[in-house]
Amino acid sequence: MDIVKVPFGDIKLQYNSIKEEIDEAIQSVVDETAFISGKYVKEFCENYSKHYGVKHVIPVANGTDAIYIALRMLNIAEGDEVITTACTWISTVETISQAGATPVLIDINDQNLIDENLIEKFITERTKAIIPVHLFGQMCNMEKIRSICDTHELFLIEDCAQSHYAELNGHKAGLTGDVGTFSFYPGKNLGAYGDAGCIVTNNDALAAKMNMFANHGAKIKHQHRMAGINSRMDGIQGAVLNVKLKYIDDWTQKRIDHANSYRALLRDVSNITLPTLSEGTNKHVYHLFVIECDRRTELQEYLKSKGIGTGIHYPVPIPFMEAFEELNYNEEDFPVASRKQSRILSLPMFPELTESQIKFVCESIKEFYN
Ligand SMILES: *Cc1c(COP(=O)(O)O)cnc(C)c1O
């Protein structure tokens, strides 16, 4: 068996670094049987709201529900169209279908983000909302997208599942739209120890509605004012996130430092393209470090043989998935996504990576092409 020298990700290392605090936090939840919602979830939401700089943080069961709840409470329904990107995790698109609406998919730009210059061409009478996804940790062009939404009176939902604390031109991910949705899936930049998510907004009325909908349509127990869903955050997740929130700034900086190291070490390799940054004051938080490369399958195999883990995010763009066949898209509709599909490769990226591991990855890549 190959010895893993540089795993693609490692969430155990992070646990070991804060084990005592985490164990104590989990034990308190059990001791107090604060299993669902409750004190620790409330505490986390208050802390996240302060630290992120947003008025309302609505705790939910996962990042997928966060998008679904936002869509439903913005009254997106059958007959409506919602514009989003061709390249994302399936949640962004499947929730549009769940709400009864039709997803309208747009090709990506050089940064793997929704091409803001193509959006207006796809707006129709039925368009109700746009969901930009700040993929891999880099924000979309929100100035342009906000202005499109204002002109055409569309709702704006930011999928921030991969972009906690990302910024573009001084604006944080999730705070330009009507709502921002977050995932705290264990592997995300801020990750729980199970499924969890939240929705952020500065809109009081919308916050109250989303909170109620996520709790069976009731604000006060047994007073159901609408037919809602069960999408609550577990107490253990709230307690774990509360501990981890103290370290998120440090962990984010480490991701940025690692990305800078990769950039410096891989600068002269002509067979690969480093991730490009969109213009402006750009704080990319590198949920993933995605390069484009020649002979991807062979490179991936070679790295594997050296004990280096890699990933592909994502192997198939949404419009080419069996699940969305009925949308009847062709490869020609998505020239950029199609071209990138066979070239993208995600290198190891997590805060606890060491400088020598990064060097080893880069040396191995150079070795392969030589
Ligand atoms: C992870 C992710 C989600 C969904 O989050 P879950 O908590 O796994 O439901 C949604 N959108 C994007 C872009 C994601 O990466």
mmCIF file of C-alpha atoms and ligand atoms in Angstrom:
data_model
loop_
_atom_site.group_PDB
_atom_site.id
_atom_site.type_symbol
_atom_site.label_atom_id
_atom_site.label_comp_id
_atom_site.label_asym_id
_atom_site.label_seq_id
_atom_site.Cartn_x
_atom_site.Cartn_y
_atom_site.Cartn_z
ATOM 1 C CA MET A 1 0.000 0.000 0.000
ATOM 2 C CA ASP A 2 1.154 3.524 -0.775
ATOM 3 C CA ILE A 3 2.078 5.603 2.244
ATOM 4 C CA VAL A 4 0.129 8.834 2.369
ATOM 5 C CA LYS A 5 2.645 11.657 2.648
ATOM 6 C CA VAL A 6 0.340 14.542 1.825
ATOM 7 C CA PRO A 7 -3.362 13.764 2.172
ATOM 8 C CA PHE A 8 -5.818 15.801 0.134
ATOM 9 C CA GLY A 9 -7.439 16.905 3.391
ATOM 10 C CA ASP A 10 -7.078 16.027 7.063
ATOM 11 C CA ILE A 11 -9.667 17.116 9.611
ATOM 12 C CA LYS A 12 -8.262 14.900 12.347
ATOM 13 C CA LEU A 13 -5.152 17.081 12.720
ATOM 14 C CA GLN A 14 -7.331 20.072 13.480
ATOM 15 C CA TYR A 15 -9.248 18.109 16.086
ATOM 16 C CA ASN A 16 -6.002 17.057 17.765
ATOM 17 C CA SER A 17 -4.891 20.689 17.979
ATOM 18 C CA ILE A 18 -7.974 21.722 20.002
ATOM 19 C CA LYS A 19 -9.016 18.350 21.416
ATOM 20 C CA GLU A 20 -9.507 19.364 25.030
ATOM 21 C CA GLU A 21 -11.756 22.299 24.259
ATOM 22 C CA ILE A 22 -13.807 20.291 21.774
ATOM 23 C CA ASP A 23 -14.231 17.296 24.076
ATOM 24 C CA GLU A 24 -15.325 19.559 26.899
ATOM 25 C CA ALA A 25 -17.810 21.388 24.674
ATOM 26 C CA ILE A 26 -19.348 18.129 23.438
ATOM 27 C CA GLN A 27 -19.557 16.758 27.000
ATOM 28 C CA SER A 28 -21.454 19.880 28.126
ATOM 29 C CA VAL A 29 -24.065 19.340 25.435
ATOM 30 C CA VAL A 30 -24.554 15.758 26.587
ATOM 31 C CA ASP A 31 -24.579 16.679 30.288
ATOM 32 C CA GLU A 32 -27.208 19.320 29.655
ATOM 33 C CA THR A 33 -29.050 17.234 27.016
ATOM 34 C CA ALA A 34 -29.077 20.346 24.827
ATOM 35 C CA PHE A 35 -29.280 18.127 21.755
ATOM 36 C CA ILE A 36 -31.341 20.141 19.304
ATOM 37 C CA SER A 37 -31.233 23.940 18.906
ATOM 38 C CA GLY A 38 -30.912 25.200 22.491
ATOM 39 C CA LYS A 39 -28.251 27.101 24.346
ATOM 40 C CA TYR A 40 -25.129 26.178 22.380
ATOM 41 C CA VAL A 41 -26.679 26.773 18.985
ATOM 42 C CA LYS A 42 -27.964 30.144 20.186
ATOM 43 C CA GLU A 43 -24.544 31.053 21.515
ATOM 44 C CA PHE A 44 -22.876 30.142 18.224
ATOM 45 C CA CYS A 45 -25.351 32.163 16.185
ATOM 46 C CA GLU A 46 -24.763 35.218 18.382
ATOM 47 C CA ASN A 47 -21.003 34.851 18.061
ATOM 48 C CA TYR A 48 -21.081 34.240 14.311
ATOM 49 C CA SER A 49 -23.378 37.211 13.833
ATOM 50 C CA LYS A 50 -20.953 39.498 15.710
ATOM 51 C CA HIS A 51 -17.819 38.099 14.137
ATOM 52 C CA TYR A 52 -19.202 38.052 10.597
ATOM 53 C CA GLY A 53 -20.905 41.427 10.936
ATOM 54 C CA VAL A 54 -24.477 40.524 10.043
ATOM 55 C CA LYS A 55 -27.713 41.098 11.937
ATOM 56 C CA HIS A 56 -29.325 37.660 11.706
ATOM 57 C CA VAL A 57 -27.830 34.172 11.678
ATOM 58 C CA ILE A 58 -30.453 31.456 11.247
ATOM 59 C CA PRO A 59 -29.179 28.006 12.212
ATOM 60 C CA VAL A 60 -30.275 25.146 9.959
ATOM 61 C CA ALA A 61 -29.493 21.462 9.495
ATOM 62 C CA ASN A 62 -27.112 21.810 6.501
ATOM 63 C CA GLY A 63 -26.041 24.096 3.690
ATOM 64 C CA THR A 64 -28.439 22.553 1.193
ATOM 65 C CA ASP A 65 -31.453 23.294 3.378
ATOM 66 C CA ALA A 66 -30.145 26.839 3.819
ATOM 67 C CA ILE A 67 -30.566 27.460 0.070
ATOM 68 C CA TYR A 68 -33.920 25.678 -0.089
ATOM 69 C CA ILE A 69 -35.324 27.639 2.854
ATOM 70 C CA ALA A 70 -34.142 30.938 1.365
ATOM 71 C CA LEU A 71 -35.739 30.122 -2.008
ATOM 72 C CA ARG A 72 -39.050 29.100 -0.418
ATOM 73 C CA MET A 73 -39.269 32.126 1.867
ATOM 74 C CA LEU A 74 -38.527 34.425 -1.075
ATOM 75 C CA ASN A 75 -41.609 32.787 -2.645
ATOM 76 C CA ILE A 76 -39.744 31.101 -5.491
ATOM 77 C CA ALA A 77 -42.138 28.484 -6.882
ATOM 78 C CA GLU A 78 -43.338 26.598 -9.943
ATOM 79 C CA GLY A 79 -43.159 28.630 -13.127
ATOM 80 C CA ASP A 80 -40.227 30.707 -11.889
ATOM 81 C CA GLU A 81 -36.691 30.617 -13.229
ATOM 82 C CA VAL A 82 -33.572 30.935 -11.106
ATOM 83 C CA ILE A 83 -30.202 31.722 -12.668
ATOM 84 C CA THR A 84 -27.052 30.074 -11.346
ATOM 85 C CA THR A 85 -23.709 28.689 -12.444
ATOM 86 C CA ALA A 86 -22.967 25.532 -14.446
ATOM 87 C CA CYS A 87 -20.116 24.654 -12.101
ATOM 88 C CA THR A 88 -21.009 24.071 -8.472
ATOM 89 C CA TRP A 89 -21.888 21.361 -6.005
ATOM 90 C CA ILE A 90 -25.295 19.902 -6.879
ATOM 91 C CA SER A 91 -27.051 21.522 -3.869
ATOM 92 C CA THR A 92 -27.226 24.922 -5.539
ATOM 93 C CA VAL A 93 -29.214 23.520 -8.432
ATOM 94 C CA GLU A 94 -31.221 20.701 -6.870
ATOM 95 C CA THR A 95 -32.766 23.112 -4.342
ATOM 96 C CA ILE A 96 -34.084 25.246 -7.218
ATOM 97 C CA SER A 97 -35.809 22.145 -8.568
ATOM 98 C CA GLN A 98 -37.060 21.199 -5.086
ATOM 99 C CA ALA A 99 -38.685 24.606 -4.790
ATOM 100 C CA GLY A 100 -40.518 23.802 -8.043
ATOM 101 C CA ALA A 101 -38.654 26.361 -10.149
ATOM 102 C CA THR A 102 -36.486 25.866 -13.254
ATOM 103 C CA PRO A 103 -32.699 26.265 -12.989
ATOM 104 C CA VAL A 104 -31.112 28.351 -15.731
ATOM 105 C CA LEU A 105 -27.411 27.554 -15.923
ATOM 106 C CA ILE A 106 -24.701 29.970 -17.041
ATOM 107 C CA ASP A 107 -21.154 29.239 -18.211
ATOM 108 C CA ILE A 108 -18.194 30.168 -16.017
ATOM 109 C CA ASN A 109 -15.382 32.694 -16.414
ATOM 110 C CA ASP A 110 -11.657 32.220 -16.037
ATOM 111 C CA GLN A 111 -12.026 32.110 -12.239
ATOM 112 C CA ASN A 112 -14.487 29.187 -12.408
ATOM 113 C CA LEU A 113 -17.259 31.554 -11.272
ATOM 114 C CA ILE A 114 -20.558 32.432 -12.942
ATOM 115 C CA ASP A 115 -19.734 34.691 -15.920
ATOM 116 C CA GLU A 116 -21.477 37.887 -14.865
ATOM 117 C CA ASN A 117 -21.317 39.225 -18.432
ATOM 118 C CA LEU A 118 -23.578 36.423 -19.706
ATOM 119 C CA ILE A 119 -26.309 36.720 -17.078
ATOM 120 C CA GLU A 120 -28.479 39.428 -18.631
ATOM 121 C CA LYS A 121 -28.888 37.479 -21.864
ATOM 122 C CA PHE A 122 -30.720 34.772 -19.918
ATOM 123 C CA ILE A 123 -33.146 36.941 -17.959
ATOM 124 C CA THR A 124 -36.785 36.428 -18.949
ATOM 125 C CA GLU A 125 -40.208 37.442 -17.620
ATOM 126 C CA ARG A 126 -40.061 34.390 -15.389
ATOM 127 C CA THR A 127 -36.655 35.024 -13.805
ATOM 128 C CA LYS A 128 -37.033 35.619 -10.075
ATOM 129 C CA ALA A 129 -33.586 35.212 -8.549
ATOM 130 C CA ILE A 130 -29.869 34.749 -9.107
ATOM 131 C CA ILE A 131 -27.676 32.439 -7.018
ATOM 132 C CA PRO A 132 -23.990 33.249 -7.479
ATOM 133 C CA VAL A 133 -21.682 30.657 -5.908
ATOM 134 C CA HIS A 134 -18.395 31.898 -4.454
ATOM 135 C CA LEU A 135 -16.730 28.692 -5.585
ATOM 136 C CA PHE A 136 -13.433 27.417 -4.145
ATOM 137 C CA GLY A 137 -13.352 30.425 -1.767
ATOM 138 C CA GLN A 138 -13.266 33.294 -4.268
ATOM 139 C CA MET A 139 -16.109 35.782 -4.559
ATOM 140 C CA CYS A 140 -18.055 36.442 -7.737
ATOM 141 C CA ASN A 141 -18.303 39.972 -9.126
ATOM 142 C CA MET A 142 -21.003 41.118 -6.713
ATOM 143 C CA GLU A 143 -21.013 44.762 -7.812
ATOM 144 C CA LYS A 144 -22.134 43.720 -11.281
ATOM 145 C CA ILE A 145 -24.513 41.011 -10.074
ATOM 146 C CA ARG A 146 -26.105 43.292 -7.463
ATOM 147 C CA SER A 147 -26.704 45.912 -10.121
ATOM 148 C CA ILE A 148 -28.298 43.344 -12.473
ATOM 149 C CA CYS A 149 -30.608 42.263 -9.637
ATOM 150 C CA ASP A 150 -31.557 45.883 -8.916
ATOM 151 C CA THR A 151 -32.268 46.657 -12.579
ATOM 152 C CA HIS A 152 -34.433 43.567 -13.103
ATOM 153 C CA GLU A 153 -35.899 43.373 -9.573
ATOM 154 C CA LEU A 154 -34.507 39.930 -8.817
ATOM 155 C CA PHE A 155 -33.709 38.331 -5.479
ATOM 156 C CA LEU A 156 -30.063 37.628 -4.768
ATOM 157 C CA ILE A 157 -29.008 34.533 -2.818
ATOM 158 C CA GLU A 158 -25.270 34.046 -2.285
ATOM 159 C CA ASP A 159 -24.112 30.441 -1.900
ATOM 160 C CA CYS A 160 -21.226 30.880 0.556
ATOM 161 C CA ALA A 161 -20.712 27.202 1.386
ATOM 162 C CA GLN A 162 -17.051 27.448 0.301
ATOM 163 C CA SER A 163 -16.353 31.075 1.158
ATOM 164 C CA HIS A 164 -16.554 31.859 4.867
ATOM 165 C CA TYR A 165 -14.863 35.244 5.378
ATOM 166 C CA ALA A 166 -13.974 35.733 1.707
ATOM 167 C CA GLU A 167 -14.032 39.387 0.604
ATOM 168 C CA LEU A 168 -14.049 41.368 -2.609
ATOM 169 C CA ASN A 169 -13.496 45.126 -2.574
ATOM 170 C CA GLY A 170 -14.256 45.270 1.137
ATOM 171 C CA HIS A 171 -17.512 43.297 0.947
ATOM 172 C CA LYS A 172 -17.794 39.960 2.721
ATOM 173 C CA ALA A 173 -19.330 36.920 1.063
ATOM 174 C CA GLY A 174 -23.028 36.705 1.872
ATOM 175 C CA LEU A 175 -23.654 40.316 2.767
ATOM 176 C CA THR A 176 -24.426 41.837 -0.649
ATOM 177 C CA GLY A 177 -27.452 39.675 -1.386
ATOM 178 C CA ASP A 178 -30.855 39.380 0.248
ATOM 179 C CA VAL A 179 -29.415 36.334 1.992
ATOM 180 C CA GLY A 180 -26.179 34.387 2.202
ATOM 181 C CA THR A 181 -26.207 30.642 2.820
ATOM 182 C CA PHE A 182 -23.431 28.722 4.571
ATOM 183 C CA SER A 183 -22.541 25.078 5.006
ATOM 184 C CA PHE A 184 -20.656 23.814 8.055
ATOM 185 C CA TYR A 185 -20.084 20.352 6.580
ATOM 186 C CA PRO A 186 -16.954 18.950 8.325
ATOM 187 C CA GLY A 187 -14.642 19.581 5.363
ATOM 188 C CA LYS A 188 -15.677 23.204 4.798
ATOM 189 C CA ASN A 189 -13.474 26.116 5.956
ATOM 190 C CA LEU A 190 -15.572 26.326 9.119
ATOM 191 C CA GLY A 191 -16.710 22.774 9.704
ATOM 192 C CA ALA A 192 -18.875 21.089 12.337
ATOM 193 C CA TYR A 193 -18.711 17.430 13.425
ATOM 194 C CA GLY A 194 -21.713 16.437 11.375
ATOM 195 C CA ASP A 195 -24.143 18.273 9.113
ATOM 196 C CA ALA A 196 -24.920 21.915 9.886
ATOM 197 C CA GLY A 197 -25.520 25.190 8.063
ATOM 198 C CA CYS A 198 -26.879 28.692 8.455
ATOM 199 C CA ILE A 199 -28.464 31.583 6.603
ATOM 200 C CA VAL A 200 -27.358 35.187 7.139
ATOM 201 C CA THR A 201 -29.397 38.303 6.391
ATOM 202 C CA ASN A 202 -29.927 41.866 7.575
ATOM 203 C CA ASN A 203 -33.640 41.679 6.687
ATOM 204 C CA ASP A 204 -35.717 41.322 9.902
ATOM 205 C CA ALA A 205 -38.958 40.086 8.332
ATOM 206 C CA LEU A 206 -37.222 37.560 6.083
ATOM 207 C CA ALA A 207 -35.121 36.291 9.007
ATOM 208 C CA ALA A 208 -38.241 35.670 11.085
ATOM 209 C CA LYS A 209 -39.930 33.790 8.229
ATOM 210 C CA MET A 210 -36.901 31.604 7.477
ATOM 211 C CA ASN A 211 -36.476 30.797 11.171
ATOM 212 C CA MET A 212 -40.086 29.760 11.449
ATOM 213 C CA PHE A 213 -40.080 27.703 8.249
ATOM 214 C CA ALA A 214 -37.010 25.767 9.437
ATOM 215 C CA ASN A 215 -38.826 24.943 12.699
ATOM 216 C CA HIS A 216 -42.048 23.344 11.388
ATOM 217 C CA GLY A 217 -43.524 26.771 10.742
ATOM 218 C CA ALA A 218 -43.701 27.647 14.420
ATOM 219 C CA LYS A 219 -42.019 30.366 16.445
ATOM 220 C CA ILE A 220 -43.744 29.252 19.618
ATOM 221 C CA LYS A 221 -44.079 25.507 20.145
ATOM 222 C CA HIS A 222 -47.366 24.093 18.814
ATOM 223 C CA GLN A 223 -48.332 27.397 17.192
ATOM 224 C CA HIS A 224 -47.748 26.424 13.561
ATOM 225 C CA ARG A 225 -48.369 29.424 11.339
ATOM 226 C CA MET A 226 -47.283 27.730 8.129
ATOM 227 C CA ALA A 227 -46.379 24.246 6.916
ATOM 228 C CA GLY A 228 -42.626 24.282 7.343
ATOM 229 C CA ILE A 229 -39.851 21.712 7.500
ATOM 230 C CA ASN A 230 -37.604 20.233 10.176
ATOM 231 C CA SER A 231 -34.218 21.798 9.600
ATOM 232 C CA ARG A 232 -32.636 22.523 12.971
ATOM 233 C CA MET A 233 -29.008 22.603 14.026
ATOM 234 C CA ASP A 234 -27.857 20.017 16.573
ATOM 235 C CA GLY A 235 -26.501 21.232 19.906
ATOM 236 C CA ILE A 236 -23.245 19.364 19.400
ATOM 237 C CA GLN A 237 -22.664 21.163 16.105
ATOM 238 C CA GLY A 238 -23.346 24.524 17.745
ATOM 239 C CA ALA A 239 -20.907 23.739 20.561
ATOM 240 C CA VAL A 240 -18.164 22.542 18.173
ATOM 241 C CA LEU A 241 -18.609 25.557 15.888
ATOM 242 C CA ASN A 242 -18.432 27.865 18.899
ATOM 243 C CA VAL A 243 -15.003 26.519 19.769
ATOM 244 C CA LYS A 244 -13.767 26.553 16.172
ATOM 245 C CA LEU A 245 -14.947 30.110 15.526
ATOM 246 C CA LYS A 246 -12.147 31.324 17.805
ATOM 247 C CA TYR A 247 -9.572 29.940 15.375
ATOM 248 C CA ILE A 248 -11.148 30.651 11.998
ATOM 249 C CA ASP A 249 -9.152 33.825 11.274
ATOM 250 C CA ASP A 250 -5.896 31.978 11.890
ATOM 251 C CA TRP A 251 -6.971 28.975 9.802
ATOM 252 C CA THR A 252 -8.093 31.216 6.940
ATOM 253 C CA GLN A 253 -4.750 33.029 6.954
ATOM 254 C CA LYS A 254 -2.933 29.696 6.835
ATOM 255 C CA ARG A 255 -4.904 28.666 3.730
ATOM 256 C CA ILE A 256 -3.945 31.969 2.092
ATOM 257 C CA ASP A 257 -0.283 31.468 3.042
ATOM 258 C CA HIS A 258 -0.308 27.947 1.605
ATOM 259 C CA ALA A 259 -1.813 29.216 -1.634
ATOM 260 C CA ASN A 260 0.957 31.807 -1.865
ATOM 261 C CA SER A 261 3.565 29.092 -1.366
ATOM 262 C CA TYR A 262 2.039 26.962 -4.127
ATOM 263 C CA ARG A 263 2.005 29.991 -6.409
ATOM 264 C CA ALA A 264 5.646 30.798 -5.774
ATOM 265 C CA LEU A 265 6.823 27.215 -6.222
ATOM 266 C CA LEU A 266 4.743 26.425 -9.305
ATOM 267 C CA ARG A 267 5.156 29.760 -11.077
ATOM 268 C CA ASP A 268 7.448 28.466 -13.804
ATOM 269 C CA VAL A 269 5.711 25.200 -14.652
ATOM 270 C CA SER A 270 4.417 25.728 -18.177
ATOM 271 C CA ASN A 271 2.101 22.691 -18.188
ATOM 272 C CA ILE A 272 -0.120 24.071 -15.472
ATOM 273 C CA THR A 273 -2.196 27.194 -14.941
ATOM 274 C CA LEU A 274 -2.469 28.560 -11.416
ATOM 275 C CA PRO A 275 -5.865 29.744 -10.128
ATOM 276 C CA THR A 276 -6.544 33.256 -11.395
ATOM 277 C CA LEU A 277 -7.807 36.019 -9.152
ATOM 278 C CA SER A 278 -10.512 38.388 -10.286
ATOM 279 C CA GLU A 279 -9.645 42.075 -10.179
ATOM 280 C CA GLY A 280 -10.037 44.244 -7.113
ATOM 281 C CA THR A 281 -9.051 43.854 -3.490
ATOM 282 C CA ASN A 282 -9.608 40.147 -3.389
ATOM 283 C CA LYS A 283 -9.501 37.938 -0.299
ATOM 284 C CA HIS A 284 -9.744 34.417 -1.746
ATOM 285 C CA VAL A 285 -10.048 32.014 1.222
ATOM 286 C CA TYR A 286 -8.973 28.890 -0.709
ATOM 287 C CA HIS A 287 -11.478 26.289 0.332
ATOM 288 C CA LEU A 288 -9.795 24.539 -2.589
ATOM 289 C CA PHE A 289 -6.626 25.227 -4.573
ATOM 290 C CA VAL A 290 -7.596 24.297 -8.125
ATOM 291 C CA ILE A 291 -5.031 24.313 -10.906
ATOM 292 C CA GLU A 292 -5.487 23.451 -14.566
ATOM 293 C CA CYS A 293 -3.022 20.962 -16.007
ATOM 294 C CA ASP A 294 -1.999 18.924 -19.036
ATOM 295 C CA ARG A 295 -2.324 15.119 -18.892
ATOM 296 C CA ARG A 296 -4.411 15.282 -15.753
ATOM 297 C CA THR A 297 -5.141 11.596 -15.251
ATOM 298 C CA GLU A 298 -1.463 10.683 -15.524
ATOM 299 C CA LEU A 299 -0.430 13.512 -13.214
ATOM 300 C CA GLN A 300 -3.010 12.477 -10.660
ATOM 301 C CA GLU A 301 -1.796 8.863 -10.823
ATOM 302 C CA TYR A 302 1.819 9.950 -10.504
ATOM 303 C CA LEU A 303 1.070 12.079 -7.452
ATOM 304 C CA LYS A 304 -0.879 9.221 -5.933
ATOM 305 C CA SER A 305 2.131 6.941 -6.365
ATOM 306 C CA LYS A 306 4.160 9.501 -4.410
ATOM 307 C CA GLY A 307 1.613 9.494 -1.574
ATOM 308 C CA ILE A 308 -0.087 12.776 -2.543
ATOM 309 C CA GLY A 309 -3.865 13.043 -2.539
ATOM 310 C CA THR A 310 -5.723 15.209 -5.056
ATOM 311 C CA GLY A 311 -9.347 15.773 -6.040
ATOM 312 C CA ILE A 312 -11.491 16.975 -8.939
ATOM 313 C CA HIS A 313 -14.070 19.654 -8.246
ATOM 314 C CA TYR A 314 -16.162 18.782 -10.021
ATOM 315 C CA PRO A 315 -15.764 15.947 -12.550
ATOM 316 C CA VAL A 316 -19.010 16.777 -14.379
ATOM 317 C CA PRO A 317 -20.546 20.256 -14.764
ATOM 318 C CA ILE A 318 -24.181 20.366 -13.628
ATOM 319 C CA PRO A 319 -25.764 20.666 -17.119
ATOM 320 C CA PHE A 320 -24.107 17.396 -18.208
ATOM 321 C CA MET A 321 -25.341 15.390 -15.213
ATOM 322 C CA GLU A 322 -27.963 12.730 -15.674
ATOM 323 C CA ALA A 323 -30.009 14.415 -12.933
ATOM 324 C CA PHE A 324 -30.506 17.482 -15.146
ATOM 325 C CA GLU A 325 -30.895 15.798 -18.529
ATOM 326 C CA GLU A 326 -34.342 17.289 -18.916
ATOM 327 C CA LEU A 327 -32.862 20.791 -19.117
ATOM 328 C CA ASN A 328 -31.534 19.697 -22.539
ATOM 329 C CA TYR A 329 -28.201 21.461 -22.475
ATOM 330 C CA ASN A 330 -25.320 20.806 -24.915
ATOM 331 C CA GLU A 331 -21.578 21.098 -24.500
ATOM 332 C CA GLU A 332 -21.600 24.066 -26.903
ATOM 333 C CA ASP A 333 -23.740 25.988 -24.412
ATOM 334 C CA PHE A 334 -20.850 25.886 -21.938
ATOM 335 C CA PRO A 335 -17.569 26.282 -23.843
ATOM 336 C CA VAL A 336 -15.502 27.355 -20.831
ATOM 337 C CA ALA A 337 -16.848 24.723 -18.444
ATOM 338 C CA SER A 338 -16.379 22.066 -21.147
ATOM 339 C CA ARG A 339 -12.793 23.112 -21.836
ATOM 340 C CA LYS A 340 -11.863 23.125 -18.142
ATOM 341 C CA GLN A 341 -13.597 19.876 -17.279
ATOM 342 C CA SER A 342 -10.681 17.615 -18.202
ATOM 343 C CA ARG A 343 -7.962 19.983 -16.906
ATOM 344 C CA ILE A 344 -8.943 20.956 -13.355
ATOM 345 C CA LEU A 345 -7.139 19.374 -10.409
ATOM 346 C CA SER A 346 -7.432 20.262 -6.719
ATOM 347 C CA LEU A 347 -4.186 20.088 -4.745
ATOM 348 C CA PRO A 348 -3.996 19.361 -0.998
ATOM 349 C CA MET A 349 -5.314 22.347 0.981
ATOM 350 C CA PHE A 350 -6.020 22.557 4.683
ATOM 351 C CA PRO A 351 -4.663 24.870 7.403
ATOM 352 C CA GLU A 352 -2.404 22.233 8.982
ATOM 353 C CA LEU A 353 -0.422 21.537 5.771
ATOM 354 C CA THR A 354 3.302 22.093 6.305
ATOM 355 C CA GLU A 355 5.714 24.023 4.143
ATOM 356 C CA SER A 356 7.713 20.853 3.464
ATOM 357 C CA GLN A 357 4.574 19.022 2.346
ATOM 358 C CA ILE A 358 3.792 21.850 -0.082
ATOM 359 C CA LYS A 359 7.358 21.720 -1.402
ATOM 360 C CA PHE A 360 7.066 17.979 -1.890
ATOM 361 C CA VAL A 361 3.831 18.365 -3.866
ATOM 362 C CA CYS A 362 5.362 21.033 -6.096
ATOM 363 C CA GLU A 363 8.608 19.115 -6.651
ATOM 364 C CA SER A 364 6.615 16.031 -7.573
ATOM 365 C CA ILE A 365 4.569 17.999 -10.120
ATOM 366 C CA LYS A 366 7.767 19.357 -11.684
ATOM 367 C CA GLU A 367 9.306 15.885 -11.735
ATOM 368 C CA PHE A 368 6.277 14.566 -13.590
ATOM 369 C CA TYR A 369 6.518 17.118 -16.399
ATOM 370 C CA ASN A 370 10.285 16.735 -16.707
HETATM 371 C C1 LIG B 1 -21.097 21.965 0.468
HETATM 372 C C2 LIG B 1 -21.875 22.818 -0.463
HETATM 373 C C3 LIG B 1 -23.264 22.988 -0.338
HETATM 374 C C4 LIG B 1 -24.137 22.160 0.557
HETATM 375 O O1 LIG B 1 -23.808 22.100 1.871
HETATM 376 P P1 LIG B 1 -24.225 20.822 2.758
HETATM 377 O O2 LIG B 1 -23.990 21.332 4.141
HETATM 378 O O3 LIG B 1 -23.338 19.699 2.390
HETATM 379 O O4 LIG B 1 -25.653 20.544 2.515
HETATM 380 C C5 LIG B 1 -23.893 23.892 -1.180
HETATM 381 N N1 LIG B 1 -23.227 24.579 -2.105
HETATM 382 C C6 LIG B 1 -21.883 24.427 -2.279
HETATM 383 C C7 LIG B 1 -21.194 25.243 -3.321
HETATM 384 C C8 LIG B 1 -21.170 23.536 -1.470
HETATM 385 O O5 LIG B 1 -19.857 23.387 -1.663
#
